Amino acid sequence: MKTNMVRVILALLAAAILAGCGFQLRGSNGQYNMPFKSIYLAFAETSPLGTELKRNLRAGDGVRIEPDASKAEALFDVLSESRGKAILSLNSLGRVREYSLSYTLVFRVRNANNKELLAPTEITLRRNIAFDESQVLAKESEEQLLYRDMQADLVQQILRRLAAIKPV
């Protein structure tokens, strides 16, 4: 009984300290302050990365996603987007033991006057995945999960780079 009371007091004390120091959990969208009010995203309609980036930008405050490039303050150009899978290691029988997954995006950002706000930027993310021939379906699901995780990480990195752009 007494230990439960001590735990409750310690939890309240920790919460008070964190609240007092200004610590605040960041939301899933990050709430970045963008240096522009509208942006055109040059992703294909079916791009999962483009969809997630749009969702995160809309969740913030003040940035409009323009469907028409001529009406946007900033233009996000996708120069290339690719996923890769390479053998990382083999077992003693020469069978694949581990793969390296990669997700690469190269993009740039221009203003309405075609002046570059952000030079071509490449972001490459890598994840390793163990492979087991007896669990092929499970490993395929794990691979898709890792790609989704890399996509979410990529969106956050893009948002940070967009927020860091200095207006011209």
PDB file of C-alpha atoms in Angstrom:
ATOM      1  CA  MET A   1       0.000   0.000   0.000  1.00  0.00           C
ATOM      2  CA  LYS A   2       2.752   2.385   0.989  1.00  0.00           C
ATOM      3  CA  THR A   3       4.837   1.523  -2.120  1.00  0.00           C
ATOM      4  CA  ASN A   4       1.849   2.301  -4.374  1.00  0.00           C
ATOM      5  CA  MET A   5       1.526   5.718  -2.748  1.00  0.00           C
ATOM      6  CA  VAL A   6       5.248   6.370  -3.267  1.00  0.00           C
ATOM      7  CA  ARG A   7       4.947   5.372  -6.950  1.00  0.00           C
ATOM      8  CA  VAL A   8       1.993   7.716  -7.467  1.00  0.00           C
ATOM      9  CA  ILE A   9       3.862  10.589  -5.829  1.00  0.00           C
ATOM     10  CA  LEU A  10       6.969   9.914  -7.941  1.00  0.00           C
ATOM     11  CA  ALA A  11       4.879   9.782 -11.132  1.00  0.00           C
ATOM     12  CA  LEU A  12       3.199  13.102 -10.267  1.00  0.00           C
ATOM     13  CA  LEU A  13       6.564  14.638  -9.428  1.00  0.00           C
ATOM     14  CA  ALA A  14       8.041  13.473 -12.761  1.00  0.00           C
ATOM     15  CA  ALA A  15       5.041  14.869 -14.657  1.00  0.00           C
ATOM     16  CA  ALA A  16       5.359  18.207 -12.860  1.00  0.00           C
ATOM     17  CA  ILE A  17       9.077  18.437 -13.645  1.00  0.00           C
ATOM     18  CA  LEU A  18       8.540  17.647 -17.332  1.00  0.00           C
ATOM     19  CA  ALA A  19       5.695  20.155 -17.586  1.00  0.00           C
ATOM     20  CA  GLY A  20       7.774  22.804 -15.830  1.00  0.00           C
ATOM     21  CA  CYS A  21      10.778  22.469 -18.136  1.00  0.00           C
ATOM     22  CA  GLY A  22       8.685  23.078 -21.258  1.00  0.00           C
ATOM     23  CA  PHE A  23       8.879  19.513 -22.540  1.00  0.00           C
ATOM     24  CA  GLN A  24       6.053  18.778 -24.942  1.00  0.00           C
ATOM     25  CA  LEU A  25       5.417  15.663 -26.981  1.00  0.00           C
ATOM     26  CA  ARG A  26       5.635  16.385 -30.673  1.00  0.00           C
ATOM     27  CA  GLY A  27       2.589  15.296 -32.629  1.00  0.00           C
ATOM     28  CA  SER A  28       2.800  12.779 -35.460  1.00  0.00           C
ATOM     29  CA  ASN A  29       2.836  15.582 -38.009  1.00  0.00           C
ATOM     30  CA  GLY A  30       5.586  17.534 -36.255  1.00  0.00           C
ATOM     31  CA  GLN A  31       3.862  20.939 -36.611  1.00  0.00           C
ATOM     32  CA  TYR A  32       6.639  22.577 -38.615  1.00  0.00           C
ATOM     33  CA  ASN A  33       6.519  26.259 -39.539  1.00  0.00           C
ATOM     34  CA  MET A  34       6.839  26.419 -43.304  1.00  0.00           C
ATOM     35  CA  PRO A  35       8.284  29.508 -45.014  1.00  0.00           C
ATOM     36  CA  PHE A  36       5.515  29.433 -47.645  1.00  0.00           C
ATOM     37  CA  LYS A  37       1.713  29.401 -47.592  1.00  0.00           C
ATOM     38  CA  SER A  38       1.110  27.067 -50.544  1.00  0.00           C
ATOM     39  CA  ILE A  39       2.996  24.244 -52.237  1.00  0.00           C
ATOM     40  CA  TYR A  40       2.608  22.121 -55.338  1.00  0.00           C
ATOM     41  CA  LEU A  41       3.787  18.517 -54.927  1.00  0.00           C
ATOM     42  CA  ALA A  42       4.879  16.842 -58.168  1.00  0.00           C
ATOM     43  CA  PHE A  43       4.149  13.275 -57.072  1.00  0.00           C
ATOM     44  CA  ALA A  44       2.123  10.809 -59.105  1.00  0.00           C
ATOM     45  CA  GLU A  45      -1.482  10.549 -57.886  1.00  0.00           C
ATOM     46  CA  THR A  46      -0.881   6.972 -56.753  1.00  0.00           C
ATOM     47  CA  SER A  47       2.373   7.669 -54.890  1.00  0.00           C
ATOM     48  CA  PRO A  48       2.096   6.487 -51.262  1.00  0.00           C
ATOM     49  CA  LEU A  49       4.936   8.850 -50.314  1.00  0.00           C
ATOM     50  CA  GLY A  50       3.148  11.793 -51.942  1.00  0.00           C
ATOM     51  CA  THR A  51      -0.089  10.896 -50.167  1.00  0.00           C
ATOM     52  CA  GLU A  52       1.599  10.720 -46.777  1.00  0.00           C
ATOM     53  CA  LEU A  53       3.471  13.999 -47.348  1.00  0.00           C
ATOM     54  CA  LYS A  54       0.198  15.732 -48.322  1.00  0.00           C
ATOM     55  CA  ARG A  55      -1.510  14.347 -45.222  1.00  0.00           C
ATOM     56  CA  ASN A  56       1.284  15.611 -42.963  1.00  0.00           C
ATOM     57  CA  LEU A  57       1.337  19.060 -44.594  1.00  0.00           C
ATOM     58  CA  ARG A  58      -2.455  19.374 -44.289  1.00  0.00           C
ATOM     59  CA  ALA A  59      -2.281  18.360 -40.626  1.00  0.00           C
ATOM     60  CA  GLY A  60      -0.051  21.356 -39.943  1.00  0.00           C
ATOM     61  CA  ASP A  61      -1.367  24.862 -39.887  1.00  0.00           C
ATOM     62  CA  GLY A  62      -1.248  27.299 -42.742  1.00  0.00           C
ATOM     63  CA  VAL A  63       0.082  25.351 -45.776  1.00  0.00           C
ATOM     64  CA  ARG A  64      -2.247  24.737 -48.721  1.00  0.00           C
ATOM     65  CA  ILE A  65      -1.581  21.936 -51.186  1.00  0.00           C
ATOM     66  CA  GLU A  66      -2.167  23.475 -54.609  1.00  0.00           C
ATOM     67  CA  PRO A  67      -3.296  21.173 -57.428  1.00  0.00           C
ATOM     68  CA  ASP A  68      -2.115  23.809 -59.963  1.00  0.00           C
ATOM     69  CA  ALA A  69       1.618  24.595 -60.004  1.00  0.00           C
ATOM     70  CA  SER A  70       1.031  28.146 -61.285  1.00  0.00           C
ATOM     71  CA  LYS A  71      -0.868  29.084 -58.092  1.00  0.00           C
ATOM     72  CA  ALA A  72       1.690  27.763 -55.579  1.00  0.00           C
ATOM     73  CA  GLU A  73       4.416  29.741 -53.799  1.00  0.00           C
ATOM     74  CA  ALA A  74       6.681  26.670 -53.699  1.00  0.00           C
ATOM     75  CA  LEU A  75       7.061  23.802 -56.156  1.00  0.00           C
ATOM     76  CA  PHE A  76       8.281  20.435 -54.887  1.00  0.00           C
ATOM     77  CA  ASP A  77       9.863  18.551 -57.809  1.00  0.00           C
ATOM     78  CA  VAL A  78      10.509  14.827 -57.501  1.00  0.00           C
ATOM     79  CA  LEU A  79      13.637  14.104 -59.535  1.00  0.00           C
ATOM     80  CA  SER A  80      13.696  10.385 -58.686  1.00  0.00           C
ATOM     81  CA  GLU A  81      12.200   7.930 -56.229  1.00  0.00           C
ATOM     82  CA  SER A  82      13.382   4.339 -55.919  1.00  0.00           C
ATOM     83  CA  ARG A  83      13.330   1.307 -53.671  1.00  0.00           C
ATOM     84  CA  GLY A  84      16.081  -1.281 -53.669  1.00  0.00           C
ATOM     85  CA  LYS A  85      16.873  -4.671 -52.206  1.00  0.00           C
ATOM     86  CA  ALA A  86      20.413  -6.056 -52.091  1.00  0.00           C
ATOM     87  CA  ILE A  87      21.919  -9.171 -50.575  1.00  0.00           C
ATOM     88  CA  LEU A  88      23.779  -8.263 -47.407  1.00  0.00           C
ATOM     89  CA  SER A  89      25.048 -11.668 -46.298  1.00  0.00           C
ATOM     90  CA  LEU A  90      24.979 -15.351 -47.183  1.00  0.00           C
ATOM     91  CA  ASN A  91      25.045 -18.447 -44.989  1.00  0.00           C
ATOM     92  CA  SER A  92      27.603 -21.275 -45.313  1.00  0.00           C
ATOM     93  CA  LEU A  93      25.462 -22.953 -47.996  1.00  0.00           C
ATOM     94  CA  GLY A  94      25.450 -19.823 -50.153  1.00  0.00           C
ATOM     95  CA  ARG A  95      21.823 -18.966 -49.395  1.00  0.00           C
ATOM     96  CA  VAL A  96      20.688 -15.467 -48.535  1.00  0.00           C
ATOM     97  CA  ARG A  97      20.729 -14.799 -44.818  1.00  0.00           C
ATOM     98  CA  GLU A  98      20.177 -11.046 -44.777  1.00  0.00           C
ATOM     99  CA  TYR A  99      19.000  -8.306 -47.164  1.00  0.00           C
ATOM    100  CA  SER A 100      19.571  -4.572 -47.144  1.00  0.00           C
ATOM    101  CA  LEU A 101      16.489  -2.541 -48.144  1.00  0.00           C
ATOM    102  CA  SER A 102      16.901   1.017 -49.405  1.00  0.00           C
ATOM    103  CA  TYR A 103      14.539   3.863 -50.203  1.00  0.00           C
ATOM    104  CA  THR A 104      15.935   6.870 -52.083  1.00  0.00           C
ATOM    105  CA  LEU A 105      14.273  10.149 -52.965  1.00  0.00           C
ATOM    106  CA  VAL A 106      15.885  12.996 -54.900  1.00  0.00           C
ATOM    107  CA  PHE A 107      13.943  16.255 -54.944  1.00  0.00           C
ATOM    108  CA  ARG A 108      14.289  20.010 -55.213  1.00  0.00           C
ATOM    109  CA  VAL A 109      12.123  22.966 -54.270  1.00  0.00           C
ATOM    110  CA  ARG A 110      11.596  26.066 -56.427  1.00  0.00           C
ATOM    111  CA  ASN A 111       9.589  29.235 -55.926  1.00  0.00           C
ATOM    112  CA  ALA A 112       6.951  30.610 -58.305  1.00  0.00           C
ATOM    113  CA  ASN A 113       9.684  32.490 -60.235  1.00  0.00           C
ATOM    114  CA  ASN A 114      11.558  29.217 -60.872  1.00  0.00           C
ATOM    115  CA  LYS A 115      14.351  30.195 -58.462  1.00  0.00           C
ATOM    116  CA  GLU A 116      15.751  27.246 -56.516  1.00  0.00           C
ATOM    117  CA  LEU A 117      14.900  27.395 -52.817  1.00  0.00           C
ATOM    118  CA  LEU A 118      16.425  23.986 -52.114  1.00  0.00           C
ATOM    119  CA  ALA A 119      19.014  22.477 -54.456  1.00  0.00           C
ATOM    120  CA  PRO A 120      18.560  18.868 -55.565  1.00  0.00           C
ATOM    121  CA  THR A 121      18.636  16.867 -52.344  1.00  0.00           C
ATOM    122  CA  GLU A 122      19.013  13.122 -52.000  1.00  0.00           C
ATOM    123  CA  ILE A 123      17.717  11.236 -48.987  1.00  0.00           C
ATOM    124  CA  THR A 124      18.561   7.547 -48.765  1.00  0.00           C
ATOM    125  CA  LEU A 125      17.310   5.334 -45.974  1.00  0.00           C
ATOM    126  CA  ARG A 126      18.457   1.766 -45.342  1.00  0.00           C
ATOM    127  CA  ARG A 127      17.121  -1.060 -43.225  1.00  0.00           C
ATOM    128  CA  ASN A 128      18.487  -4.591 -42.804  1.00  0.00           C
ATOM    129  CA  ILE A 129      16.189  -7.597 -42.737  1.00  0.00           C
ATOM    130  CA  ALA A 130      17.044 -11.176 -41.835  1.00  0.00           C
ATOM    131  CA  PHE A 131      15.762 -13.773 -44.285  1.00  0.00           C
ATOM    132  CA  ASP A 132      14.515 -17.286 -43.554  1.00  0.00           C
ATOM    133  CA  GLU A 133      13.351 -19.563 -46.390  1.00  0.00           C
ATOM    134  CA  SER A 134      10.865 -21.276 -44.084  1.00  0.00           C
ATOM    135  CA  GLN A 135       9.085 -17.978 -43.365  1.00  0.00           C
ATOM    136  CA  VAL A 136       8.834 -16.370 -46.801  1.00  0.00           C
ATOM    137  CA  LEU A 137       5.344 -14.841 -46.347  1.00  0.00           C
ATOM    138  CA  ALA A 138       6.192 -13.430 -42.923  1.00  0.00           C
ATOM    139  CA  LYS A 139       9.419 -11.921 -44.277  1.00  0.00           C
ATOM    140  CA  GLU A 140       7.545 -10.334 -47.210  1.00  0.00           C
ATOM    141  CA  SER A 141       5.156  -8.723 -44.720  1.00  0.00           C
ATOM    142  CA  GLU A 142       8.087  -7.553 -42.614  1.00  0.00           C
ATOM    143  CA  GLU A 143       9.713  -6.077 -45.731  1.00  0.00           C
ATOM    144  CA  GLN A 144       6.559  -4.100 -46.564  1.00  0.00           C
ATOM    145  CA  LEU A 145       6.383  -2.895 -42.965  1.00  0.00           C
ATOM    146  CA  LEU A 146      10.004  -1.717 -43.147  1.00  0.00           C
ATOM    147  CA  TYR A 147       9.305   0.170 -46.393  1.00  0.00           C
ATOM    148  CA  ARG A 148       6.306   1.887 -44.747  1.00  0.00           C
ATOM    149  CA  ASP A 149       8.515   2.791 -41.785  1.00  0.00           C
ATOM    150  CA  MET A 150      11.148   4.237 -44.143  1.00  0.00           C
ATOM    151  CA  GLN A 151       8.405   6.170 -45.948  1.00  0.00           C
ATOM    152  CA  ALA A 152       7.206   7.742 -42.675  1.00  0.00           C
ATOM    153  CA  ASP A 153      10.810   8.593 -41.752  1.00  0.00           C
ATOM    154  CA  LEU A 154      11.358  10.090 -45.215  1.00  0.00           C
ATOM    155  CA  VAL A 155       8.277  12.300 -44.861  1.00  0.00           C
ATOM    156  CA  GLN A 156       9.552  13.649 -41.529  1.00  0.00           C
ATOM    157  CA  GLN A 157      12.969  14.384 -43.057  1.00  0.00           C
ATOM    158  CA  ILE A 158      11.322  16.166 -46.012  1.00  0.00           C
ATOM    159  CA  LEU A 159       9.196  18.269 -43.638  1.00  0.00           C
ATOM    160  CA  ARG A 160      12.295  19.282 -41.646  1.00  0.00           C
ATOM    161  CA  ARG A 161      14.109  20.295 -44.840  1.00  0.00           C
ATOM    162  CA  LEU A 162      11.092  22.257 -46.096  1.00  0.00           C
ATOM    163  CA  ALA A 163      10.802  24.074 -42.762  1.00  0.00           C
ATOM    164  CA  ALA A 164      14.512  24.995 -42.919  1.00  0.00           C
ATOM    165  CA  ILE A 165      14.197  26.737 -46.301  1.00  0.00           C
ATOM    166  CA  LYS A 166      15.106  30.412 -46.122  1.00  0.00           C
ATOM    167  CA  PRO A 167      12.567  32.544 -48.048  1.00  0.00           C
ATOM    168  CA  VAL A 168      14.089  34.552 -50.900  1.00  0.00           C
TER     169      VAL A 168
END
